[in-house]
PDB file of C-alpha atoms in Angstrom:
ATOM      1  CA  MET A 164      -0.024  13.679  19.291  1.00 55.00           C
ATOM      2  CA  ILE A 165       2.420  11.230  20.854  1.00 55.00           C
ATOM      3  CA  ILE A 166       3.051   7.914  19.103  1.00 66.00           C
ATOM      4  CA  MET A 167       5.141   5.948  21.595  1.00 65.00           C
ATOM      5  CA  GLY A 168       5.056   2.381  22.841  1.00 73.00           C
ATOM      6  CA  LYS A 169       2.313   1.332  20.453  1.00 90.00           C
ATOM      7  CA  LYS A 170       1.702  -1.242  17.743  1.00 95.00           C
ATOM      8  CA  VAL A 171       1.849   0.741  14.503  1.00 96.00           C
ATOM      9  CA  VAL A 172       1.069  -0.301  10.927  1.00 98.00           C
ATOM     10  CA  VAL A 173       2.690   1.981   8.327  1.00 97.00           C
ATOM     11  CA  ALA A 174       1.605   1.750   4.687  1.00 97.00           C
ATOM     12  CA  LEU A 175       4.360   3.052   2.389  1.00 94.00           C
ATOM     13  CA  GLY A 176       3.470   4.777  -0.857  1.00 80.00           C
ATOM     14  CA  GLY A 177       5.270   4.004  -4.080  1.00 68.00           C
ATOM     15  CA  ASN A 178       7.284   7.238  -3.904  1.00 63.00           C
ATOM     16  CA  ALA A 179       9.086   5.816  -0.870  1.00 74.00           C
ATOM     17  CA  ILE A 180      10.521   3.023  -3.033  1.00 83.00           C
ATOM     18  CA  LEU A 181      10.832   4.229  -6.610  1.00 76.00           C
ATOM     19  CA  SER A 182      11.777   7.750  -7.690  1.00 69.00           C
ATOM     20  CA  ASN A 183      13.298   8.350 -11.124  1.00 76.00           C
ATOM     21  CA  ASP A 184      15.714   5.422 -11.138  1.00 84.00           C
ATOM     22  CA  ALA A 185      13.978   2.068 -11.688  1.00 82.00           C
ATOM     23  CA  SER A 186      17.187   0.049 -11.373  1.00 90.00           C
ATOM     24  CA  ALA A 187      17.733  -2.234  -8.406  1.00 91.00           C
ATOM     25  CA  LYS A 188      20.459   0.116  -7.160  1.00 93.00           C
ATOM     26  CA  GLY A 189      18.192   3.151  -7.481  1.00 91.00           C
ATOM     27  CA  GLN A 190      15.359   1.515  -5.553  1.00 91.00           C
ATOM     28  CA  GLN A 191      17.722   0.232  -2.867  1.00 92.00           C
ATOM     29  CA  GLU A 192      19.095   3.746  -2.363  1.00 93.00           C
ATOM     30  CA  ALA A 193      15.538   5.147  -2.091  1.00 91.00           C
ATOM     31  CA  LEU A 194      14.708   2.544   0.563  1.00 95.00           C
ATOM     32  CA  ILE A 195      17.845   3.382   2.551  1.00 94.00           C
ATOM     33  CA  GLN A 196      16.486   6.925   2.874  1.00 93.00           C
ATOM     34  CA  THR A 197      13.005   5.597   3.688  1.00 94.00           C
ATOM     35  CA  ALA A 198      14.416   3.376   6.439  1.00 96.00           C
ATOM     36  CA  LYS A 199      15.944   6.402   8.187  1.00 95.00           C
ATOM     37  CA  TYR A 200      12.437   7.792   8.748  1.00 94.00           C
ATOM     38  CA  LEU A 201      10.829   4.449   9.665  1.00 96.00           C
ATOM     39  CA  VAL A 202      13.458   3.712  12.303  1.00 96.00           C
ATOM     40  CA  GLN A 203      12.390   6.855  14.174  1.00 94.00           C
ATOM     41  CA  LEU A 204       9.131   5.083  15.058  1.00 95.00           C
ATOM     42  CA  VAL A 205      11.131   2.188  16.514  1.00 95.00           C
ATOM     43  CA  GLN A 206      13.340   4.610  18.449  1.00 94.00           C
ATOM     44  CA  ALA A 207      10.162   5.995  20.035  1.00 91.00           C
ATOM     45  CA  GLY A 208       9.423   2.520  21.427  1.00 93.00           C
ATOM     46  CA  ASN A 209       6.809   1.361  18.924  1.00 94.00           C
ATOM     47  CA  ASP A 210       6.274  -2.127  17.500  1.00 96.00           C
ATOM     48  CA  LEU A 211       6.465  -1.551  13.749  1.00 97.00           C
ATOM     49  CA  ILE A 212       4.638  -3.379  10.941  1.00 98.00           C
ATOM     50  CA  ILE A 213       5.423  -2.099   7.430  1.00 98.00           C
ATOM     51  CA  SER A 214       3.358  -2.631   4.281  1.00 97.00           C
ATOM     52  CA  HIS A 215       4.146  -1.201   0.853  1.00 95.00           C
ATOM     53  CA  GLY A 216       2.971  -0.722  -2.693  1.00 89.00           C
ATOM     54  CA  ASN A 217       4.456  -2.309  -5.807  1.00 87.00           C
ATOM     55  CA  GLY A 218       2.617  -0.652  -8.705  1.00 80.00           C
ATOM     56  CA  PRO A 219       5.647   0.545 -10.709  1.00 79.00           C
ATOM     57  CA  GLN A 220       7.646  -2.587  -9.898  1.00 85.00           C
ATOM     58  CA  VAL A 221       5.003  -5.100 -10.926  1.00 84.00           C
ATOM     59  CA  GLY A 222       4.309  -3.057 -14.064  1.00 78.00           C
ATOM     60  CA  ASN A 223       7.982  -3.202 -15.023  1.00 82.00           C
ATOM     61  CA  LEU A 224       8.113  -6.912 -14.274  1.00 87.00           C
ATOM     62  CA  LEU A 225       5.093  -7.568 -16.503  1.00 80.00           C
ATOM     63  CA  LEU A 226       6.893  -5.749 -19.324  1.00 78.00           C
ATOM     64  CA  GLN A 227       9.956  -7.953 -18.814  1.00 88.00           C
ATOM     65  CA  GLN A 228       7.817 -11.075 -18.689  1.00 85.00           C
ATOM     66  CA  GLN A 229       6.039 -10.130 -21.892  1.00 80.00           C
ATOM     67  CA  ALA A 230       9.279  -9.303 -23.708  1.00 82.00           C
ATOM     68  CA  ALA A 231      10.764 -12.730 -22.895  1.00 91.00           C
ATOM     69  CA  ASN A 232       7.561 -14.737 -23.290  1.00 88.00           C
ATOM     70  CA  SER A 233       7.954 -17.888 -25.373  1.00 92.00           C
ATOM     71  CA  GLU A 234       6.831 -21.499 -25.379  1.00 92.00           C
ATOM     72  CA  LYS A 235       9.978 -22.569 -23.547  1.00 93.00           C
ATOM     73  CA  ASN A 236      10.043 -19.538 -21.238  1.00 93.00           C
ATOM     74  CA  PRO A 237       6.404 -18.646 -20.573  1.00 93.00           C
ATOM     75  CA  ALA A 238       5.489 -15.423 -18.791  1.00 89.00           C
ATOM     76  CA  MET A 239       4.448 -15.796 -15.154  1.00 93.00           C
ATOM     77  CA  PRO A 240       0.838 -14.994 -14.142  1.00 91.00           C
ATOM     78  CA  LEU A 241       0.003 -11.778 -12.284  1.00 92.00           C
ATOM     79  CA  ASP A 242      -0.337 -13.331  -8.809  1.00 94.00           C
ATOM     80  CA  THR A 243       3.161 -14.800  -9.163  1.00 95.00           C
ATOM     81  CA  CYS A 244       4.528 -11.438 -10.332  1.00 94.00           C
ATOM     82  CA  VAL A 245       3.063  -9.837  -7.185  1.00 95.00           C
ATOM     83  CA  ALA A 246       4.835 -12.513  -5.121  1.00 96.00           C
ATOM     84  CA  MET A 247       8.103 -11.850  -6.955  1.00 96.00           C
ATOM     85  CA  THR A 248       7.973  -8.105  -6.268  1.00 94.00           C
ATOM     86  CA  GLN A 249       6.996  -8.760  -2.640  1.00 96.00           C
ATOM     87  CA  GLY A 250      10.212 -10.727  -2.354  1.00 96.00           C
ATOM     88  CA  SER A 251      12.490  -8.222  -4.074  1.00 95.00           C
ATOM     89  CA  ILE A 252      11.151  -5.121  -2.296  1.00 95.00           C
ATOM     90  CA  GLY A 253      11.029  -6.988   1.016  1.00 96.00           C
ATOM     91  CA  TYR A 254      14.645  -8.044   0.573  1.00 97.00           C
ATOM     92  CA  TRP A 255      15.789  -4.471  -0.107  1.00 96.00           C
ATOM     93  CA  LEU A 256      13.705  -2.927   2.673  1.00 97.00           C
ATOM     94  CA  SER A 257      14.624  -5.588   5.223  1.00 97.00           C
ATOM     95  CA  ASN A 258      18.330  -4.974   4.620  1.00 98.00           C
ATOM     96  CA  ALA A 259      17.889  -1.194   4.754  1.00 97.00           C
ATOM     97  CA  MET A 260      15.948  -1.421   8.032  1.00 98.00           C
ATOM     98  CA  SER A 261      18.431  -3.861   9.603  1.00 98.00           C
ATOM     99  CA  ASN A 262      21.377  -1.601   8.761  1.00 98.00           C
ATOM    100  CA  GLU A 263      19.642   1.550   9.976  1.00 98.00           C
ATOM    101  CA  LEU A 264      18.566  -0.101  13.233  1.00 98.00           C
ATOM    102  CA  ALA A 265      22.136  -1.220  13.841  1.00 97.00           C
ATOM    103  CA  LYS A 266      23.407   2.333  13.213  1.00 97.00           C
ATOM    104  CA  SER A 267      20.904   3.561  15.795  1.00 96.00           C
ATOM    105  CA  GLY A 268      22.110   1.037  18.357  1.00 97.00           C
ATOM    106  CA  ILE A 269      18.838  -0.910  18.289  1.00 97.00           C
ATOM    107  CA  ASP A 270      19.086  -4.695  18.491  1.00 95.00           C
ATOM    108  CA  LYS A 271      16.057  -5.894  16.535  1.00 96.00           C
ATOM    109  CA  GLN A 272      15.483  -8.420  13.791  1.00 97.00           C
ATOM    110  CA  VAL A 273      13.558  -7.620  10.615  1.00 98.00           C
ATOM    111  CA  ALA A 274      11.503 -10.209   8.699  1.00 98.00           C
ATOM    112  CA  THR A 275       9.652 -10.086   5.391  1.00 98.00           C
ATOM    113  CA  ILE A 276       6.512 -12.205   5.186  1.00 98.00           C
ATOM    114  CA  LEU A 277       5.274 -13.422   1.812  1.00 97.00           C
ATOM    115  CA  THR A 278       1.631 -12.477   2.322  1.00 98.00           C
ATOM    116  CA  GLN A 279      -1.454 -14.070   0.769  1.00 98.00           C
ATOM    117  CA  VAL A 280      -4.582 -11.934   0.988  1.00 98.00           C
ATOM    118  CA  ILE A 281      -7.896 -13.725   0.669  1.00 98.00           C
ATOM    119  CA  VAL A 282     -10.573 -12.226  -1.557  1.00 97.00           C
ATOM    120  CA  ASP A 283     -14.108 -13.336  -2.431  1.00 97.00           C
ATOM    121  CA  GLU A 284     -14.262 -14.929  -5.882  1.00 94.00           C
ATOM    122  CA  ASN A 285     -17.795 -13.481  -6.135  1.00 95.00           C
ATOM    123  CA  ASP A 286     -16.586  -9.930  -5.473  1.00 96.00           C
ATOM    124  CA  PRO A 287     -18.324  -7.597  -7.996  1.00 96.00           C
ATOM    125  CA  ALA A 288     -14.867  -6.340  -9.051  1.00 95.00           C
ATOM    126  CA  PHE A 289     -14.352  -9.557 -11.041  1.00 93.00           C
ATOM    127  CA  LYS A 290     -17.212  -8.547 -13.345  1.00 92.00           C
ATOM    128  CA  ASN A 291     -15.793  -5.065 -13.863  1.00 90.00           C
ATOM    129  CA  PRO A 292     -11.977  -5.111 -14.193  1.00 88.00           C
ATOM    130  CA  SER A 293     -10.711  -1.595 -13.555  1.00 84.00           C
ATOM    131  CA  LYS A 294      -7.076  -1.679 -12.375  1.00 81.00           C
ATOM    132  CA  PRO A 295      -4.593  -0.929 -15.217  1.00 78.00           C
ATOM    133  CA  VAL A 296      -1.464  -3.107 -15.293  1.00 76.00           C
ATOM    134  CA  GLY A 297       1.364  -3.540 -17.747  1.00 66.00           C
ATOM    135  CA  PRO A 298       2.329  -1.624 -20.889  1.00 66.00           C
ATOM    136  CA  PHE A 299       0.419   0.709 -23.192  1.00 76.00           C
ATOM    137  CA  LEU A 300      -0.620  -0.925 -26.497  1.00 80.00           C
ATOM    138  CA  SER A 301      -2.088   0.300 -29.739  1.00 87.00           C
ATOM    139  CA  LYS A 302      -5.774  -0.389 -30.369  1.00 87.00           C
ATOM    140  CA  GLU A 303      -4.815  -3.111 -32.839  1.00 87.00           C
ATOM    141  CA  GLU A 304      -2.455  -4.809 -30.378  1.00 83.00           C
ATOM    142  CA  ALA A 305      -5.095  -4.627 -27.626  1.00 84.00           C
ATOM    143  CA  GLU A 306      -7.765  -6.145 -29.880  1.00 85.00           C
ATOM    144  CA  GLU A 307      -5.416  -9.021 -30.673  1.00 82.00           C
ATOM    145  CA  GLU A 308      -4.780  -9.633 -26.963  1.00 77.00           C
ATOM    146  CA  MET A 309      -8.500  -9.412 -26.169  1.00 81.00           C
ATOM    147  CA  GLY A 310      -9.015 -12.413 -28.397  1.00 72.00           C
ATOM    148  CA  SER A 311      -7.376 -14.531 -25.696  1.00 69.00           C
ATOM    149  CA  GLY A 312      -9.888 -13.364 -23.053  1.00 72.00           C
ATOM    150  CA  ALA A 313      -8.028 -10.394 -21.527  1.00 76.00           C
ATOM    151  CA  THR A 314      -9.781  -7.056 -20.959  1.00 85.00           C
ATOM    152  CA  PHE A 315      -8.260  -3.814 -22.251  1.00 86.00           C
ATOM    153  CA  LYS A 316      -9.409  -0.223 -21.838  1.00 86.00           C
ATOM    154  CA  GLU A 317      -8.266   3.017 -23.415  1.00 84.00           C
ATOM    155  CA  ASP A 318      -6.285   5.064 -20.872  1.00 73.00           C
ATOM    156  CA  ALA A 319      -6.448   8.877 -21.099  1.00 66.00           C
ATOM    157  CA  GLY A 320      -5.519   9.015 -24.776  1.00 74.00           C
ATOM    158  CA  ARG A 321      -2.146   7.387 -24.129  1.00 76.00           C
ATOM    159  CA  GLY A 322      -3.036   3.965 -25.495  1.00 86.00           C
ATOM    160  CA  TRP A 323      -4.763   0.779 -24.373  1.00 87.00           C
ATOM    161  CA  ARG A 324      -3.857  -1.083 -21.184  1.00 81.00           C
ATOM    162  CA  LYS A 325      -4.857  -4.393 -19.741  1.00 80.00           C
ATOM    163  CA  VAL A 326      -7.184  -4.021 -16.757  1.00 85.00           C
ATOM    164  CA  VAL A 327      -7.691  -6.569 -14.007  1.00 86.00           C
ATOM    165  CA  PRO A 328     -10.123  -6.839 -11.090  1.00 92.00           C
ATOM    166  CA  SER A 329      -9.336  -5.053  -7.813  1.00 93.00           C
ATOM    167  CA  PRO A 330     -11.359  -6.971  -5.177  1.00 96.00           C
ATOM    168  CA  LYS A 331     -11.565  -5.978  -1.518  1.00 96.00           C
ATOM    169  CA  PRO A 332      -9.528  -8.045   0.984  1.00 97.00           C
ATOM    170  CA  ILE A 333     -11.544 -10.174   3.407  1.00 97.00           C
ATOM    171  CA  ASP A 334      -8.744 -11.905   5.337  1.00 97.00           C
ATOM    172  CA  ILE A 335      -4.963 -12.284   5.508  1.00 98.00           C
ATOM    173  CA  HIS A 336      -3.685 -15.840   5.659  1.00 97.00           C
ATOM    174  CA  GLU A 337      -0.462 -14.951   7.516  1.00 97.00           C
ATOM    175  CA  ALA A 338      -1.984 -12.502  10.030  1.00 96.00           C
ATOM    176  CA  ASN A 339      -1.317 -14.745  13.058  1.00 96.00           C
ATOM    177  CA  THR A 340       2.270 -15.323  11.950  1.00 97.00           C
ATOM    178  CA  ILE A 341       2.812 -11.573  11.562  1.00 97.00           C
ATOM    179  CA  ASN A 342       1.355 -10.953  15.006  1.00 95.00           C
ATOM    180  CA  THR A 343       3.559 -13.635  16.575  1.00 96.00           C
ATOM    181  CA  LEU A 344       6.661 -11.992  15.103  1.00 97.00           C
ATOM    182  CA  VAL A 345       5.623  -8.550  16.327  1.00 95.00           C
ATOM    183  CA  ASP A 346       4.896  -9.919  19.806  1.00 93.00           C
ATOM    184  CA  ASN A 347       8.451 -11.273  19.787  1.00 95.00           C
ATOM    185  CA  ASP A 348       9.947  -7.853  18.998  1.00 95.00           C
ATOM    186  CA  VAL A 349      10.535  -8.436  15.269  1.00 98.00           C
ATOM    187  CA  VAL A 350       9.952  -5.604  12.810  1.00 98.00           C
ATOM    188  CA  THR A 351       7.810  -7.109  10.043  1.00 98.00           C
ATOM    189  CA  ILE A 352       7.314  -6.250   6.380  1.00 98.00           C
ATOM    190  CA  SER A 353       4.136  -7.720   4.912  1.00 97.00           C
ATOM    191  CA  CYS A 354       1.191  -7.210   2.520  1.00 97.00           C
ATOM    192  CA  GLY A 355       3.551  -5.971  -0.194  1.00 95.00           C
ATOM    193  CA  GLY A 356       1.643  -4.640  -3.195  1.00 93.00           C
ATOM    194  CA  GLY A 357      -1.649  -5.344  -1.454  1.00 95.00           C
ATOM    195  CA  GLY A 358      -0.713  -8.996  -0.999  1.00 97.00           C
ATOM    196  CA  ILE A 359      -0.975 -11.971  -3.331  1.00 97.00           C
ATOM    197  CA  PRO A 360      -4.700 -12.328  -4.201  1.00 97.00           C
ATOM    198  CA  VAL A 361      -5.980 -15.826  -3.415  1.00 97.00           C
ATOM    199  CA  VAL A 362      -9.392 -17.475  -3.165  1.00 96.00           C
ATOM    200  CA  GLY A 363     -10.804 -20.529  -1.398  1.00 92.00           C
ATOM    201  CA  LYS A 364      -9.436 -22.836   1.267  1.00 90.00           C
ATOM    202  CA  SER A 365      -6.770 -24.024  -1.162  1.00 95.00           C
ATOM    203  CA  LEU A 366      -5.449 -20.433  -1.498  1.00 96.00           C
ATOM    204  CA  GLN A 367      -5.648 -20.506  -5.280  1.00 96.00           C
ATOM    205  CA  GLY A 368      -3.931 -17.494  -6.864  1.00 96.00           C
ATOM    206  CA  ILE A 369      -6.133 -15.338  -9.050  1.00 95.00           C
ATOM    207  CA  GLU A 370      -5.604 -12.662 -11.714  1.00 90.00           C
ATOM    208  CA  ALA A 371      -6.225  -9.493  -9.697  1.00 93.00           C
ATOM    209  CA  VAL A 372      -4.563  -6.629  -7.837  1.00 93.00           C
ATOM    210  CA  ILE A 373      -5.588  -5.659  -4.299  1.00 95.00           C
ATOM    211  CA  ASP A 374      -5.344  -2.018  -3.301  1.00 93.00           C
ATOM    212  CA  LYS A 375      -2.390  -1.591  -0.930  1.00 94.00           C
ATOM    213  CA  ASP A 376      -4.241   0.762   1.409  1.00 96.00           C
ATOM    214  CA  PHE A 377      -7.234  -1.562   1.820  1.00 97.00           C
ATOM    215  CA  ALA A 378      -4.969  -4.559   2.459  1.00 97.00           C
ATOM    216  CA  SER A 379      -2.966  -2.539   4.991  1.00 98.00           C
ATOM    217  CA  GLU A 380      -6.149  -1.516   6.798  1.00 98.00           C
ATOM    218  CA  LYS A 381      -7.263  -5.152   6.990  1.00 98.00           C
ATOM    219  CA  LEU A 382      -3.840  -6.018   8.399  1.00 97.00           C
ATOM    220  CA  ALA A 383      -4.098  -3.224  10.991  1.00 98.00           C
ATOM    221  CA  ASP A 384      -7.465  -4.625  12.114  1.00 97.00           C
ATOM    222  CA  LEU A 385      -6.245  -8.213  12.333  1.00 97.00           C
ATOM    223  CA  VAL A 386      -3.105  -7.434  14.345  1.00 96.00           C
ATOM    224  CA  GLN A 387      -5.062  -5.008  16.557  1.00 96.00           C
ATOM    225  CA  ALA A 388      -2.807  -2.063  15.769  1.00 97.00           C
ATOM    226  CA  ASP A 389      -3.076   1.017  17.959  1.00 96.00           C
ATOM    227  CA  THR A 390      -2.343   3.385  15.069  1.00 96.00           C
ATOM    228  CA  PHE A 391      -2.657   3.038  11.293  1.00 97.00           C
ATOM    229  CA  ILE A 392      -0.440   5.413   9.299  1.00 97.00           C
ATOM    230  CA  ILE A 393      -0.883   5.851   5.537  1.00 97.00           C
ATOM    231  CA  LEU A 394       2.036   7.624   3.894  1.00 95.00           C
ATOM    232  CA  THR A 395       1.629   9.718   0.778  1.00 92.00           C
ATOM    233  CA  GLY A 396       3.398  12.541  -1.055  1.00 88.00           C
ATOM    234  CA  VAL A 397       1.860  15.394   0.970  1.00 90.00           C
ATOM    235  CA  ASP A 398       1.940  16.273   4.685  1.00 93.00           C
ATOM    236  CA  ASN A 399      -1.856  16.512   5.016  1.00 94.00           C
ATOM    237  CA  VAL A 400      -5.132  15.780   3.304  1.00 95.00           C
ATOM    238  CA  TYR A 401      -6.706  18.863   1.691  1.00 95.00           C
ATOM    239  CA  ILE A 402     -10.128  19.820   0.465  1.00 94.00           C
ATOM    240  CA  ASN A 403     -10.353  22.064  -2.606  1.00 91.00           C
ATOM    241  CA  TYR A 404      -6.782  20.939  -3.271  1.00 87.00           C
ATOM    242  CA  GLY A 405      -4.855  23.230  -5.644  1.00 83.00           C
ATOM    243  CA  LYS A 406      -7.497  25.941  -5.543  1.00 88.00           C
ATOM    244  CA  GLU A 407      -7.428  29.378  -3.916  1.00 88.00           C
ATOM    245  CA  ASN A 408      -9.716  28.156  -1.137  1.00 91.00           C
ATOM    246  CA  GLU A 409      -7.830  24.934  -0.391  1.00 91.00           C
ATOM    247  CA  LYS A 410      -7.998  23.878   3.245  1.00 94.00           C
ATOM    248  CA  LYS A 411      -5.634  21.622   5.175  1.00 94.00           C
ATOM    249  CA  LEU A 412      -7.285  18.974   7.342  1.00 95.00           C
ATOM    250  CA  GLU A 413      -5.547  18.288  10.668  1.00 94.00           C
ATOM    251  CA  GLN A 414      -8.012  16.585  13.003  1.00 95.00           C
ATOM    252  CA  VAL A 415     -11.142  15.239  11.357  1.00 96.00           C
ATOM    253  CA  THR A 416     -13.936  12.851  12.274  1.00 97.00           C
ATOM    254  CA  VAL A 417     -15.238  10.043  10.110  1.00 97.00           C
ATOM    255  CA  GLU A 418     -18.514  11.933   9.706  1.00 97.00           C
ATOM    256  CA  GLU A 419     -16.719  15.029   8.405  1.00 96.00           C
ATOM    257  CA  LEU A 420     -14.508  13.006   6.081  1.00 96.00           C
ATOM    258  CA  GLU A 421     -17.504  11.127   4.656  1.00 96.00           C
ATOM    259  CA  LYS A 422     -19.099  14.496   3.855  1.00 96.00           C
ATOM    260  CA  TYR A 423     -15.986  15.714   2.031  1.00 95.00           C
ATOM    261  CA  LYS A 424     -15.757  12.398   0.196  1.00 95.00           C
ATOM    262  CA  ASP A 425     -19.379  12.672  -1.001  1.00 95.00           C
ATOM    263  CA  GLN A 426     -18.625  16.200  -2.223  1.00 94.00           C
ATOM    264  CA  GLY A 427     -15.937  14.760  -4.529  1.00 93.00           C
ATOM    265  CA  HIS A 428     -12.840  16.269  -2.921  1.00 94.00           C
ATOM    266  CA  PHE A 429     -10.696  13.110  -3.247  1.00 91.00           C
ATOM    267  CA  ALA A 430      -9.501  11.684  -6.559  1.00 84.00           C
ATOM    268  CA  PRO A 431     -10.158   7.971  -7.323  1.00 82.00           C
ATOM    269  CA  GLY A 432      -6.942   6.009  -7.617  1.00 74.00           C
ATOM    270  CA  SER A 433      -5.053   8.674  -5.668  1.00 82.00           C
ATOM    271  CA  MET A 434      -6.258  10.051  -2.316  1.00 91.00           C
ATOM    272  CA  LEU A 435      -9.677   8.364  -2.293  1.00 93.00           C
ATOM    273  CA  PRO A 436      -8.532   4.808  -1.374  1.00 92.00           C
ATOM    274  CA  LYS A 437      -6.411   6.270   1.440  1.00 95.00           C
ATOM    275  CA  ILE A 438      -9.442   8.162   2.749  1.00 97.00           C
ATOM    276  CA  GLU A 439     -11.643   5.068   2.549  1.00 97.00           C
ATOM    277  CA  ALA A 440      -9.039   2.883   4.296  1.00 97.00           C
ATOM    278  CA  ALA A 441      -8.620   5.463   7.094  1.00 98.00           C
ATOM    279  CA  ILE A 442     -12.392   5.702   7.541  1.00 98.00           C
ATOM    280  CA  SER A 443     -12.673   1.921   7.734  1.00 97.00           C
ATOM    281  CA  PHE A 444      -9.953   1.673  10.413  1.00 98.00           C
ATOM    282  CA  ALA A 445     -11.507   4.448  12.512  1.00 97.00           C
ATOM    283  CA  ASN A 446     -14.968   2.880  12.229  1.00 97.00           C
ATOM    284  CA  ASN A 447     -13.655  -0.568  13.179  1.00 96.00           C
ATOM    285  CA  ASN A 448     -11.535   0.801  16.045  1.00 96.00           C
ATOM    286  CA  PRO A 449     -13.471   3.689  17.666  1.00 94.00           C
ATOM    287  CA  ASP A 450     -10.823   4.348  20.344  1.00 94.00           C
ATOM    288  CA  LYS A 451      -7.911   4.456  17.894  1.00 95.00           C
ATOM    289  CA  GLN A 452      -6.689   6.732  15.109  1.00 95.00           C
ATOM    290  CA  ALA A 453      -5.638   6.641  11.488  1.00 97.00           C
ATOM    291  CA  ILE A 454      -3.137   9.189  10.178  1.00 97.00           C
ATOM    292  CA  ILE A 455      -2.483  10.272   6.596  1.00 97.00           C
ATOM    293  CA  THR A 456       0.795  12.158   6.144  1.00 95.00           C
ATOM    294  CA  SER A 457       4.205  12.164   4.458  1.00 93.00           C
ATOM    295  CA  LEU A 458       7.195   9.961   5.141  1.00 92.00           C
ATOM    296  CA  GLU A 459       9.171  12.989   6.316  1.00 90.00           C
ATOM    297  CA  ASN A 460       6.674  13.630   9.132  1.00 90.00           C
ATOM    298  CA  LEU A 461       7.277  10.305  10.926  1.00 89.00           C
ATOM    299  CA  GLY A 462      10.000  11.716  13.176  1.00 82.00           C
ATOM    300  CA  LYS A 463       7.623  14.350  14.571  1.00 85.00           C
ATOM    301  CA  MET A 464       5.099  11.843  15.913  1.00 81.00           C
ATOM    302  CA  ASP A 465       6.732  11.482  19.326  1.00 72.00           C
ATOM    303  CA  GLN A 466       5.989  15.155  19.970  1.00 68.00           C
ATOM    304  CA  SER A 467       2.798  16.691  21.307  1.00 56.00           C
ATOM    305  CA  GLU A 468       1.883  18.581  18.128  1.00 69.00           C
ATOM    306  CA  THR A 469      -0.609  17.297  15.594  1.00 77.00           C
ATOM    307  CA  VAL A 470       1.128  15.696  12.645  1.00 87.00           C
ATOM    308  CA  GLY A 471      -0.602  15.053   9.339  1.00 93.00           C
ATOM    309  CA  THR A 472      -4.346  14.454   9.090  1.00 96.00           C
ATOM    310  CA  VAL A 473      -5.647  12.499  12.098  1.00 96.00           C
ATOM    311  CA  ILE A 474      -8.901  10.592  11.532  1.00 97.00           C
ATOM    312  CA  THR A 475     -10.988   9.366  14.471  1.00 96.00           C
ATOM    313  CA  LYS A 476     -14.482   7.993  14.955  1.00 93.00           C
TER     314      LYS A 476
END
């Protein structure tokens, strides 16, 4: 596999931003290390578009908002919290990338795009909220909150959490702007946290969270990326993961991956959305490839060997 001179969308997992230290300094230091790997794709001559998650960050922000909530200082709604974390993570990552590019002798600008992702207000997800956000509450606290119209579900015996809809993305409002920047040799950071969920021509924000991998796949389609890379905590996708007969997948077709998916090999909320996003990209772009691998493997992609799990039509 040789990834050189191509338009590449890279979707960063949360582990590339937040490790054990949730402070601003801790996350900035994590992103400095992340940037060292991402810059290797630029060194290989690729046009780079970065997306990222924000699950831990938006959860922490919701806690802060709730703790300070008052009549004079009301908590911000979820769509605004997504926008706020897009800005903070984009700021940190943009600086880290700019500094690392300069160290590598590469003269490129980096820009973060506040990204609004359009969803269908009639998406079935709005009738079945499933994405947990915010703090754990007792049953009594949750019942009190539910009186105001929020939905709470018990989460694995650890308490009750607010759940919100997770609709599928249908368009990205800033896609043309992102493409224009890339065509002018600017490294772009966009679709942070799956993007700000909006509906209608007026781009009205809505209480929801869009899966980062699905939003990144939609972005890869719209900017006509040559390669879509989804980063996770392991080098490859496995079937029978953690068992004696586990098997590493290196090159796999959509048909094979669909079979493994139907057999229940991929956990919902973990590997499954990555698998579904990779399948979607390969189906929509039959002559291109999606790759699921770790951050540490990025530097090997300008070599001839297979890196990670490569998914093709």
